[in-house]
Amino acid sequence: MQLPPSDEALFPDLEPPTPSPSPPAFPGAGVRLDVLVALPAHSPLSMAPLPYLHDTALPPGTLVRVPLGAREVLGIVWDEAADMPGTEVAPEAIRPVRTALTDLPPLNAHWRQLIAFTGRYYQRSPGEVALSALPPQLRDLDAVQLGRRLRKLQATATAQPPDTPASVPPPLTPQQQQALQALETSGEGAGGQAPRPCLLFGSTGSGKTEVYLHAVARALAATPQAQVLVLVPEINLTPQLQARFADRFPQERIAALHSGLTPAQRLQHWLAAHTGVARIVLGTRMAVLASIPHLQLVVVDEEHDPSYKQQEGARYSARDLAIYRAHHQQARVLLGSATPSLESWYQSRPAEGDEPAGRYLRLAMPERIGAAPLPRVRLVDMAHAPRGAVFSPLLLEAIGTRAARGEQTLVLLNRRGYAPVLHCPDCGWKSECPHCSAYRVFHKADRTLRCHHCGYTERVPRACPVCGNLDIRTLGQGTERLEESLAEHLQALRRADGAPLAIARIDADTTRHAGALEAQLARVHSGDVDVLVGTQIIAKGHDFRRVTLVAALNPDGALFSSDFRAPERLFALLMQAGGRAGRDAALVRPDTPAELWVQTQFPTHPLFAALRAHDYPAFAARQLEERHDAGLPPYSHHALVRAESRSQEAAQGFLRTAAEACGELAAATGVYCYPAVPMTPQRVANQERAQMLLESPNRAALQHFLHHFSQMLHAHRDRAILRWAIDVDPLAI
């Protein structure tokens, strides 16, 4: 999704809701306040604030504790600026506010506008979005407890900062200087217009992070109260980026916001950002909804990454909300990637013929720092390899050669576990999950069969549960089995010091415990690991200085996927993984350059031709041409409506009935409703899942239709439907 410049441009054909009147006074009872609270997603009261009474008028954005049924919940005083009508309640039924948390500065109008837009665009209740954006511990604090934490925060803010000298930044290359200059001038326009979003298209190792650091330094120096927001796609990238920022800005308080924090840590960092004590805010997608009142710059690193799309609750895109938020706060926004999303690439297109230029400014940094060449791509045709072979003999030889020179290898397989399936060759039994239409994965370390969808786990049977055959076999490869196979193939090889090769694995299984990922990465950076096996966790953003060889195994599934975005994700993953190799020019020899090996059954596929040339523009041009011919995003706009029930017929029938009720509106607005179909996997945790795809060439028309379609879903829901949700701008279909 690429957001238009304003709400009005997004919804030109929608009449704005009637704003709430000014809070009336009730004689002897106080002042009416509209308060936003978190209600169930499909409650009829969830789309508007609820009325409460207080002794005095409170400014919008004030946090309050209010009664809701038999409970006491946290709420936010709302205002008419949110364009949401208040709920009509008889005066005698309005209940009083229990506590007003007036020690905390109110959440400002920019934040409230962001929350209102997020709920409106992604078809969720504003209360759900607003309260999910606040730290959970804030819901349990009273005024005294909150005041104590604020005083402690203020004490640390006024304390003398440590006398630590800032690290000396390396000299900028000409292309880095040009990118920074273009970013500075992106906001120079007439009429006080917001700065243009900038897309930093830089090859892996070109120094994008250094551009971020300089941009942050300039933003902080421009205004004493200025704050910046830096987004990363994965939690595991936050510590290393935080260390670099702390090294460069030792006098600044840095707040980190991600789901890996404890509730107390998350509250502490959120308060630091909200009060302006922390001028640098780092985080994953949740940080885009944090209260940052003096925002001047937003940086979105690896902007193409699908991790920026929330998959539960309010299914927002943090990248897109960052662009919207920066526009309304008159802040600069910098999107960075070596493989930009096709939507961002299209929006940064130059003017050509009659077609106008995109709304983004494209900044290019094609050269690596230190004249280190990009890795050479080598395609290995596995169609000529022995049946069942996992590694090419030449690849094993290359790994041994580089390990003997003290260099490291990354082996990428985007599938964790030992094997995807256990099966019986006699009767055909397979390790299916009894609760999902999927197979349980064999994990050898703890001898379990584990479903990666519902979590159902049980011990591996000693024999086939159907026929009793003791010879149960594995099908396919996972990272756990890959690590074991590599150890067998490389056991005779030695390092330069004569020691056997050290193999490590990084995936979701080996990094579940706190500190495990940091410990594994420290081993890699210190040179204690010769071969690192892992999933896509190791392919993003890491600066492995000793890695000169990356091997990607079995990537062919994405080449012929039914998901039209699969080739884009595969190309980005391979380019990003290859970018980990050869980042230190001193280790790369002319006779043995850094390499990316790809083992594939289809080496002549056009995707690999663009990969060998490191030609993302050619790949993007081909993909955009195909999408234009097929009418796919960014040339059209999608929404997915999902429903879950105990039966597939009920789930599909529910979606079909709602679509039929909106048939005339769909025809009038140009929205096409595809037939309801089962999702993949069809059943998860004994719940049948169905989906319906909605498509329109016009975003405003689709939004208008979704507003009415949501009402029909409310009206036609019955007990057979367990839950339903609307996913606007979905990334997986």
XYZ file of C-alpha atoms in Angstrom:
733
model
C 0.000 0.000 0.000
C 1.282 3.446 -0.851
C -0.699 6.069 0.987
C -2.025 9.183 -0.697
C -1.160 12.570 0.699
C -4.181 12.953 2.923
C -7.318 11.362 4.306
C -9.396 13.337 1.835
C -7.452 11.918 -1.089
C -7.896 8.430 0.330
C -11.644 8.744 0.792
C -12.827 11.325 -1.763
C -16.262 9.772 -2.113
C -16.997 9.210 1.565
C -18.967 11.684 3.603
C -17.128 12.370 6.872
C -18.943 11.177 9.972
C -20.804 13.762 11.981
C -18.381 15.058 14.612
C -19.228 14.739 18.254
C -20.695 17.889 19.825
C -18.776 19.740 22.503
C -18.975 17.944 25.847
C -22.136 19.178 27.587
C -22.292 19.928 31.272
C -24.756 18.004 33.428
C -25.935 20.039 36.409
C -24.585 18.594 39.605
C -22.973 15.664 37.824
C -19.981 17.048 35.949
C -18.846 17.218 32.346
C -19.468 14.588 29.701
C -16.304 13.104 28.189
C -16.042 10.789 25.197
C -13.640 8.004 26.187
C -12.099 5.413 23.888
C -11.851 1.927 25.417
C -10.921 -1.479 24.046
C -14.039 -3.473 23.221
C -14.426 -6.822 21.431
C -13.655 -6.393 17.725
C -17.215 -7.073 16.555
C -19.114 -5.325 19.331
C -21.721 -2.831 18.022
C -20.231 -0.219 20.399
C -16.615 -0.739 19.350
C -16.438 1.894 16.587
C -17.078 4.977 18.759
C -16.044 6.428 22.137
C -18.268 5.832 25.146
C -19.626 8.707 27.293
C -18.473 9.192 30.884
C -18.727 12.001 33.458
C -15.972 13.847 35.267
C -15.848 16.775 37.661
C -13.943 18.921 35.172
C -13.219 18.856 31.464
C -10.072 16.902 30.615
C -7.945 17.616 27.554
C -8.207 15.073 24.714
C -5.550 12.381 24.981
C -5.719 12.146 28.770
C -5.589 8.602 30.146
C -8.401 7.671 32.519
C -9.603 4.612 34.347
C -13.324 4.024 33.808
C -15.916 1.368 34.693
C -16.927 -0.983 31.879
C -19.480 -3.517 32.988
C -18.115 -5.057 36.173
C -14.525 -4.200 35.287
C -12.377 -1.104 35.512
C -10.410 -0.471 32.313
C -7.997 2.041 30.865
C -9.416 4.575 28.423
C -8.364 7.649 26.477
C -10.317 10.900 26.423
C -11.189 11.411 22.756
C -12.288 14.428 20.762
C -14.091 15.423 17.597
C -10.794 15.680 15.705
C -10.929 11.925 15.314
C -14.053 12.213 13.125
C -15.893 9.578 15.123
C -19.426 10.174 16.367
C -19.973 9.629 20.053
C -22.317 6.977 21.416
C -25.783 8.207 22.369
C -26.615 7.235 25.962
C -29.323 8.516 28.251
C -27.859 11.076 30.711
C -28.931 9.076 33.743
C -27.068 5.993 32.447
C -23.696 7.724 32.055
C -21.185 6.562 34.676
C -18.402 8.663 36.202
C -14.690 8.391 35.504
C -12.937 6.574 38.351
C -9.427 8.061 37.994
C -7.742 10.541 35.690
C -4.005 9.960 35.130
C -3.274 13.660 34.788
C 0.424 13.355 35.686
C 1.048 11.831 32.267
C 1.109 14.353 29.392
C -1.911 13.824 27.098
C -1.457 11.875 23.878
C -1.263 14.580 21.240
C -3.486 15.248 18.226
C -1.026 13.681 15.753
C -1.102 10.388 17.636
C -4.877 10.414 17.924
C -5.172 11.131 14.203
C -2.847 8.201 13.452
C -4.932 5.858 15.607
C -8.216 7.011 14.040
C -6.835 6.536 10.525
C -5.396 3.093 11.339
C -8.712 1.841 12.676
C -10.654 3.352 9.789
C -8.394 2.101 7.002
C -7.774 -1.397 8.357
C -11.407 -1.898 9.428
C -10.746 -2.295 13.147
C -12.148 -0.505 16.148
C -10.141 2.583 17.154
C -10.219 1.523 20.800
C -8.585 -1.797 19.941
C -5.833 -0.033 17.974
C -5.278 2.684 20.589
C -5.065 0.429 23.623
C -2.892 -2.154 21.846
C -0.437 0.653 21.081
C -0.004 1.390 24.784
C 2.280 -0.727 27.008
C 0.216 -3.452 28.719
C 1.494 -2.564 32.202
C -0.020 0.905 31.847
C -3.465 -0.683 32.133
C -2.747 -1.911 35.669
C -1.236 1.231 37.205
C -3.116 3.732 39.314
C -2.258 7.428 39.508
C 0.163 6.975 42.433
C 2.117 4.168 40.781
C 2.310 6.019 37.481
C 3.456 9.210 39.205
C 6.256 7.292 40.924
C 7.532 5.960 37.594
C 7.363 9.382 35.971
C 9.389 10.962 38.779
C 12.005 8.238 38.448
C 12.153 8.807 34.701
C 12.528 12.549 35.182
C 15.339 11.998 37.667
C 17.290 9.937 35.147
C 16.618 12.552 32.458
C 18.072 15.385 34.545
C 21.065 13.354 35.728
C 24.440 14.172 34.254
C 24.939 12.039 31.130
C 28.011 9.794 31.065
C 31.147 11.461 29.803
C 31.597 8.969 26.984
C 33.079 10.267 23.753
C 31.131 9.528 20.610
C 32.774 7.246 18.082
C 34.308 8.976 15.106
C 32.170 8.314 12.015
C 33.975 7.002 8.956
C 34.324 9.386 6.025
C 31.318 9.398 3.749
C 31.591 8.171 0.191
C 30.397 10.468 -2.610
C 27.213 8.428 -3.069
C 26.435 8.618 0.665
C 26.929 12.388 0.601
C 24.611 12.696 -2.402
C 21.938 10.603 -0.687
C 22.078 12.753 2.457
C 21.934 15.958 0.444
C 18.912 14.710 -1.482
C 17.206 13.732 1.783
C 17.819 17.218 3.195
C 16.315 18.917 0.134
C 13.353 16.523 -0.122
C 11.320 18.816 2.129
C 11.982 22.035 0.270
C 8.720 22.915 -1.394
C 6.167 25.652 -1.652
C 3.156 26.060 0.597
C 4.590 24.211 3.578
C 4.158 20.811 1.917
C 5.410 17.741 3.752
C 8.781 16.327 2.646
C 8.676 13.697 -0.076
C 9.303 10.146 1.094
C 12.777 8.991 0.026
C 13.623 5.463 -1.076
C 17.290 4.640 -0.472
C 18.064 1.916 -3.014
C 21.497 0.731 -1.935
C 23.232 -2.542 -2.625
C 24.099 -4.772 0.326
C 27.216 -3.390 1.999
C 26.865 0.068 0.421
C 26.665 1.827 3.803
C 22.937 2.475 4.222
C 23.238 2.293 8.017
C 25.844 5.050 7.973
C 23.405 7.210 5.994
C 20.775 6.520 8.667
C 23.192 7.571 11.415
C 24.110 10.835 9.691
C 20.452 11.598 8.924
C 19.574 11.031 12.589
C 22.441 13.264 13.723
C 21.275 16.105 11.473
C 17.656 15.764 12.606
C 18.615 15.857 16.295
C 20.901 18.848 15.766
C 18.225 20.832 13.915
C 15.791 21.111 16.860
C 16.507 20.720 20.600
C 13.399 18.580 21.172
C 13.541 16.617 17.904
C 12.911 12.873 18.022
C 13.577 10.184 15.429
C 12.039 6.757 14.860
C 14.069 3.912 13.352
C 12.186 0.736 12.395
C 13.735 -2.687 11.779
C 11.822 -5.772 10.610
C 13.064 -8.324 13.166
C 13.714 -8.292 16.914
C 17.113 -9.930 16.403
C 18.307 -6.885 14.428
C 17.471 -4.469 17.254
C 20.434 -5.143 19.633
C 23.167 -4.622 17.038
C 21.523 -1.473 15.698
C 20.987 -0.169 19.220
C 24.674 -0.753 19.958
C 25.690 1.273 16.904
C 23.406 4.146 17.841
C 24.601 4.096 21.461
C 28.193 4.194 20.227
C 27.482 7.137 17.938
C 25.144 9.027 20.322
C 26.384 8.281 23.879
C 24.717 11.420 25.291
C 21.248 10.524 24.004
C 18.641 8.349 25.692
C 17.595 5.519 23.333
C 14.231 3.781 23.697
C 13.719 0.314 22.233
C 10.205 -0.981 21.572
C 9.577 -4.592 20.571
C 7.795 -7.676 21.851
C 10.963 -9.153 23.361
C 10.903 -6.679 26.256
C 9.438 -7.443 29.653
C 6.278 -5.475 30.534
C 8.282 -3.231 32.883
C 10.924 -2.539 30.229
C 8.316 -1.787 27.602
C 6.568 0.695 29.910
C 9.866 2.385 30.779
C 10.890 2.812 27.139
C 7.412 3.943 26.068
C 7.314 6.608 28.798
C 10.761 7.805 27.731
C 9.539 8.214 24.141
C 6.214 9.793 25.117
C 7.740 12.381 27.446
C 10.537 13.252 25.012
C 13.281 11.981 27.335
C 14.329 9.500 24.633
C 15.101 11.338 21.419
C 15.951 8.140 19.513
C 13.331 5.383 19.320
C 14.262 2.012 17.802
C 11.831 -0.810 17.322
C 9.939 -3.318 15.273
C 6.550 -2.719 13.660
C 4.792 -1.992 16.972
C 6.962 1.117 17.430
C 5.212 2.909 14.570
C 2.183 3.404 16.848
C 4.212 4.669 19.818
C 3.642 8.178 21.117
C 6.557 10.268 19.790
C 5.363 13.880 20.077
C 8.345 15.649 18.463
C 8.940 13.329 15.518
C 11.203 14.804 12.829
C 12.560 11.764 10.982
C 11.382 8.201 10.349
C 13.775 5.552 9.025
C 12.399 2.203 7.809
C 15.257 -0.250 7.307
C 14.682 -3.212 4.953
C 11.370 -1.623 3.986
C 10.489 -4.547 1.716
C 10.342 -7.056 4.564
C 6.929 -8.733 5.061
C 7.520 -8.684 8.839
C 6.314 -5.069 8.812
C 2.783 -6.398 8.161
C 0.874 -7.316 11.301
C -0.895 -10.668 10.924
C -3.206 -10.589 13.947
C -5.702 -8.066 15.290
C -5.390 -4.808 13.377
C -3.511 -6.030 10.307
C -1.608 -2.828 9.624
C 1.542 -2.263 7.617
C 4.122 -0.435 9.741
C 5.933 0.809 6.639
C 2.796 2.378 5.224
C 1.753 3.881 8.535
C 5.262 5.333 8.877
C 4.756 7.170 5.577
C 1.314 8.403 6.637
C 2.549 9.471 10.066
C 5.579 11.315 8.709
C 3.388 13.209 6.259
C 1.011 14.463 8.930
C 3.792 15.399 11.340
C 5.760 17.154 8.575
C 8.650 14.750 9.193
C 11.084 13.275 6.727
C 10.830 9.569 5.971
C 13.628 7.409 4.602
C 12.911 3.897 3.328
C 15.998 1.748 2.817
C 16.512 -1.558 1.007
C 18.709 -3.359 -1.477
C 15.564 -5.025 -2.825
C 12.681 -2.550 -2.398
C 9.099 -3.726 -2.450
C 7.589 -3.422 -5.906
C 5.029 -0.966 -4.526
C 7.777 1.374 -3.291
C 9.799 0.872 -6.465
C 6.781 1.819 -8.554
C 6.091 4.902 -6.432
C 9.709 6.057 -6.915
C 9.657 5.687 -10.708
C 11.083 8.567 -12.759
C 8.904 10.452 -15.210
C 8.788 8.724 -18.586
C 6.805 9.913 -21.600
C 3.260 10.774 -20.585
C 3.541 8.911 -17.296
C 4.325 11.215 -14.349
C 7.014 10.449 -11.812
C 6.111 8.628 -8.620
C 5.554 10.386 -5.313
C 8.797 9.083 -3.798
C 12.308 10.319 -4.423
C 14.672 7.477 -5.326
C 18.238 7.686 -3.985
C 20.708 5.169 -5.434
C 23.864 3.772 -3.836
C 24.968 0.940 -6.150
C 28.575 0.553 -4.937
C 29.828 -1.274 -1.873
C 31.998 0.399 0.741
C 35.731 -0.162 0.298
C 35.438 -1.268 -3.323
C 34.431 -4.784 -2.219
C 32.732 -6.464 -5.203
C 29.284 -7.991 -4.944
C 29.375 -11.781 -4.554
C 29.540 -13.861 -7.698
C 26.386 -15.937 -8.162
C 26.907 -19.578 -9.053
C 23.941 -21.742 -10.020
C 24.195 -25.474 -9.369
C 21.885 -27.612 -11.516
C 20.617 -30.257 -9.105
C 18.734 -32.003 -11.905
C 22.054 -33.689 -12.754
C 22.917 -34.529 -9.143
C 22.359 -38.044 -7.725
C 18.813 -38.593 -6.554
C 18.377 -37.536 -2.953
C 21.622 -35.550 -2.898
C 21.497 -32.592 -0.502
C 24.840 -30.985 -1.337
C 26.767 -30.634 -4.536
C 30.273 -32.134 -4.147
C 31.704 -28.879 -5.472
C 29.886 -26.935 -2.748
C 31.322 -29.159 -0.014
C 34.788 -28.652 -1.491
C 34.312 -24.876 -1.572
C 33.207 -24.850 2.098
C 36.320 -26.773 3.120
C 38.641 -24.535 1.101
C 37.295 -21.365 2.666
C 37.296 -22.798 6.195
C 40.967 -23.701 5.790
C 41.684 -20.024 5.079
C 39.758 -18.848 8.154
C 36.681 -17.739 6.168
C 33.075 -18.535 7.043
C 30.119 -19.992 5.147
C 26.388 -19.431 5.559
C 24.029 -22.226 4.497
C 20.435 -21.067 4.073
C 17.405 -23.349 4.193
C 14.133 -21.663 5.060
C 12.613 -24.643 6.881
C 13.293 -25.459 10.519
C 13.117 -28.847 12.199
C 14.752 -32.130 11.210
C 12.333 -33.226 8.498
C 8.953 -31.864 7.357
C 7.282 -35.288 7.399
C 7.652 -38.756 8.882
C 6.130 -41.547 6.799
C 5.741 -45.290 6.636
C 6.867 -46.837 3.317
C 4.664 -49.916 3.847
C 1.182 -48.438 4.420
C 1.720 -44.801 3.411
C 1.070 -43.279 6.859
C 2.341 -39.710 7.275
C 2.726 -37.558 10.370
C -0.442 -35.548 9.846
C -1.667 -33.243 12.584
C -5.026 -34.462 13.955
C -6.159 -30.848 14.398
C -4.859 -29.220 11.191
C -4.719 -30.017 7.499
C -0.919 -30.021 7.715
C 1.919 -32.351 8.657
C 3.702 -32.367 11.984
C 7.411 -31.677 11.668
C 9.946 -34.110 13.088
C 12.325 -32.482 15.606
C 15.135 -34.892 16.362
C 16.669 -32.948 19.270
C 13.738 -33.748 21.579
C 12.287 -36.647 19.515
C 8.945 -34.939 18.962
C 6.447 -34.418 16.167
C 5.393 -30.784 16.341
C 2.715 -28.925 14.387
C 3.979 -25.467 13.449
C 0.404 -24.191 13.069
C -1.411 -25.179 16.276
C 1.559 -26.276 18.395
C 0.272 -29.826 18.999
C 3.249 -31.964 20.058
C 3.735 -35.619 20.892
C 6.598 -38.091 21.073
C 7.769 -39.834 17.930
C 6.099 -43.281 17.774
C 8.394 -46.320 17.993
C 6.506 -47.915 15.114
C 3.958 -46.926 12.497
C 0.700 -46.261 14.393
C -1.291 -47.843 11.530
C 0.549 -51.019 10.528
C 3.221 -51.404 13.217
C 6.157 -51.152 10.801
C 9.351 -50.273 12.707
C 10.985 -48.711 9.642
C 9.566 -45.154 9.816
C 11.418 -42.793 7.514
C 11.822 -39.066 7.042
C 10.855 -37.017 3.999
C 12.536 -33.723 3.149
C 15.116 -31.582 4.885
C 15.023 -29.095 7.742
C 17.809 -27.029 9.260
C 18.312 -29.568 12.070
C 18.919 -32.394 9.597
C 21.012 -30.110 7.424
C 23.315 -29.380 10.352
C 23.711 -33.101 10.982
C 24.391 -33.869 7.308
C 27.025 -31.150 7.080
C 28.785 -32.504 10.159
C 28.975 -35.928 8.488
C 30.230 -34.599 5.149
C 32.780 -32.222 6.652
C 34.093 -34.336 9.527
C 37.391 -35.039 7.727
C 38.086 -31.349 7.009
C 40.182 -29.138 9.258
C 40.666 -25.453 9.976
C 43.979 -23.699 9.476
C 44.931 -24.548 13.087
C 44.126 -28.228 12.578
C 40.902 -28.208 14.591
C 37.712 -29.770 13.156
C 35.214 -27.425 11.556
C 32.713 -25.820 13.918
C 29.091 -25.856 12.719
C 26.306 -23.818 14.332
C 22.585 -23.461 13.670
C 20.380 -20.388 14.097
C 16.628 -20.747 13.690
C 13.491 -20.321 15.778
C 14.237 -23.539 17.702
C 17.788 -22.637 18.792
C 16.966 -19.027 19.726
C 13.844 -19.523 21.840
C 15.553 -18.733 25.141
C 16.579 -15.240 26.208
C 20.109 -14.378 25.141
C 20.501 -17.443 22.900
C 20.564 -15.471 19.658
C 23.073 -12.928 20.977
C 25.360 -15.750 22.167
C 25.210 -17.506 18.800
C 25.899 -14.308 16.866
C 28.820 -13.498 19.161
C 30.385 -16.868 18.286
C 30.000 -16.126 14.590
C 31.496 -12.631 14.872
C 34.448 -13.921 16.915
C 35.312 -16.532 14.280
C 34.502 -19.575 16.455
C 32.016 -20.803 13.828
C 33.110 -21.988 10.376
C 29.716 -22.933 8.930
C 26.463 -21.292 10.017
C 23.221 -23.084 9.110
C 19.954 -21.226 9.441
C 16.660 -19.930 8.158
C 15.957 -16.422 6.887
C 16.900 -15.123 10.364
C 20.548 -15.107 9.275
C 19.871 -13.530 5.869
C 18.757 -10.074 6.981
C 20.827 -7.116 8.059
C 23.721 -8.908 9.797
C 27.247 -7.669 9.183
C 29.283 -10.897 9.159
C 32.788 -9.721 8.317
C 34.355 -13.181 7.807
C 31.648 -14.671 5.575
C 32.766 -15.135 1.967
C 30.428 -17.936 0.847
C 26.637 -18.214 1.073
C 24.794 -21.323 -0.116
C 21.005 -21.321 -0.650
C 19.451 -24.787 -0.807
C 16.168 -25.775 -2.433
C 14.593 -22.376 -3.186
C 12.491 -23.681 -6.089
C 9.147 -23.840 -4.302
C 8.647 -20.087 -4.679
C 9.263 -20.108 -8.444
C 5.884 -21.681 -9.217
C 3.841 -20.663 -6.192
C 0.186 -19.666 -6.493
C 1.060 -16.486 -4.545
C 1.994 -13.810 -7.079
C 4.356 -12.213 -4.520
C 6.432 -15.383 -4.032
C 9.056 -14.541 -6.733
C 9.517 -11.073 -5.233
C 10.101 -12.544 -1.777
C 12.501 -15.178 -3.135
C 14.575 -12.659 -5.082
C 14.801 -10.403 -2.026
C 15.785 -13.308 0.245
C 18.537 -14.509 -2.102
C 19.876 -11.006 -2.703
C 19.867 -10.271 1.027
C 21.497 -13.607 1.876
C 24.155 -13.127 -0.789
C 24.802 -9.675 0.583
C 26.210 -11.232 3.793
C 29.212 -12.476 1.763
C 32.341 -10.469 1.016
C 31.556 -7.416 3.123
C 35.214 -7.143 4.207
C 37.249 -6.362 1.092
C 40.460 -7.413 2.858
C 39.287 -11.050 3.003
C 38.210 -11.311 -0.632
C 40.906 -12.654 -2.916
C 40.955 -11.910 -6.643
C 41.266 -15.614 -7.462
C 38.416 -16.655 -5.122
C 35.820 -13.865 -4.880
C 32.897 -13.970 -2.479
C 30.169 -16.227 -3.830
C 26.485 -17.013 -3.570
C 25.747 -20.615 -4.537
C 22.146 -21.502 -5.398
C 21.239 -25.185 -5.738
C 18.208 -25.386 -8.024
C 16.407 -27.648 -10.452
C 15.676 -24.691 -12.749
C 18.911 -22.731 -13.326
C 17.548 -21.144 -16.544
C 14.642 -19.412 -14.796
C 14.592 -15.633 -15.552
C 14.707 -14.838 -11.842
C 18.143 -16.416 -11.567
C 19.372 -14.529 -14.624
C 18.600 -11.228 -12.884
C 20.130 -12.564 -9.671
C 23.415 -13.433 -11.391
C 23.654 -9.900 -12.734
C 22.607 -8.352 -9.391
C 20.092 -6.498 -11.529
C 17.153 -5.673 -9.297
C 15.826 -2.982 -11.702
C 15.536 -5.577 -14.499
C 13.783 -8.039 -12.189
C 11.411 -5.330 -10.930
C 10.611 -4.154 -14.463
C 9.684 -7.693 -15.525
C 7.546 -8.266 -12.435
C 5.748 -4.922 -12.796
C 5.008 -5.655 -16.433
C 3.467 -9.000 -15.492
C 1.423 -7.407 -12.716
C 0.234 -4.635 -15.018
C -0.994 -7.184 -17.552
C -2.729 -9.193 -14.816
C -4.162 -6.156 -13.006
C -2.365 -6.971 -9.761
C -0.946 -4.561 -7.135
C 0.365 -1.887 -7.386
C -2.062 -1.454 -10.315
C -5.036 -2.619 -8.236
C -5.946 -2.877 -4.573
C -6.859 -5.961 -2.569
C -8.590 -6.917 0.647
C -9.023 -10.423 2.051
C -12.007 -11.364 4.191
C -11.393 -14.465 6.295
C -13.877 -16.510 8.294
C -13.448 -19.454 10.672
C -16.076 -22.023 11.585
C -16.425 -25.650 12.586
C -17.394 -26.468 9.004
C -16.006 -25.250 5.700
C -19.533 -24.931 4.266
C -20.588 -22.521 7.019
C -17.458 -20.370 6.647
C -17.825 -20.068 2.872
C -21.581 -19.556 3.110
C -21.127 -16.696 5.566
C -18.779 -14.848 3.202
C -20.960 -15.590 0.192
C -24.125 -14.305 1.891
C -22.473 -11.011 2.882
C -21.136 -10.541 -0.646
C -24.550 -11.177 -2.182
C -26.089 -8.593 0.159
C -23.588 -6.036 -1.175
C -23.908 -7.108 -4.804
C -25.406 -3.869 -6.088
C -22.856 -1.742 -4.259
C -20.003 -3.875 -5.617
C -21.232 -3.353 -9.169
C -21.670 0.385 -8.612
C -18.221 0.899 -7.093
C -16.310 -1.442 -9.415
C -15.287 -3.868 -6.683
C -14.992 -7.495 -7.763
C -15.685 -10.201 -5.187
C -13.982 -13.488 -6.012
C -15.730 -16.694 -4.874
C -15.049 -17.869 -1.328
C -12.413 -20.627 -1.195
C -10.618 -22.604 1.539
C -7.455 -21.096 2.975
C -4.097 -22.861 3.075
C -3.936 -24.739 5.356
C -7.672 -25.269 5.342
C -8.020 -26.441 8.956
C -6.049 -25.124 11.947
C -6.748 -26.194 15.537
C -9.979 -27.926 14.411
C -11.306 -24.747 12.852
C -12.153 -24.590 9.164
C -10.916 -21.450 7.422
C -12.238 -19.773 4.272
C -11.362 -16.547 2.516
C -12.775 -14.194 -0.111
C -10.624 -11.839 -2.170
C -11.941 -8.353 -2.964
C -10.293 -6.374 -5.762
C -10.695 -2.859 -7.109
C -8.626 -0.534 -9.312
C -9.589 2.328 -6.988
C -8.540 2.406 -3.331
C -11.298 4.793 -2.238
C -13.955 2.608 -3.881
C -12.619 -0.456 -2.098
C -12.640 1.374 1.245
C -16.211 2.544 0.641
C -17.273 -1.010 -0.153
C -15.457 -2.482 2.872
C -17.311 -0.134 5.212
C -20.664 -1.536 4.048
C -19.386 -5.087 3.642
C -18.285 -5.053 7.287
C -21.804 -4.092 8.324
C -23.202 -7.038 6.357
C -20.753 -9.379 8.063
C -21.982 -8.100 11.430
C -25.608 -8.559 10.376
C -25.246 -12.110 8.991
C -22.940 -13.610 11.579
C -24.444 -16.522 13.511
C -23.224 -18.992 16.097
C -21.599 -21.168 13.476
C -19.028 -18.451 12.716
C -16.279 -18.436 15.328
C -14.517 -15.306 14.065
C -13.935 -13.241 10.965
C -11.462 -10.543 9.963
C -10.701 -8.146 7.126
C -7.113 -7.882 5.907
C -6.556 -4.725 3.829
C -3.569 -4.817 1.460
C -2.734 -8.458 2.302
C 0.770 -9.757 1.592
C -0.144 -13.452 1.456
C -3.033 -14.729 -0.636
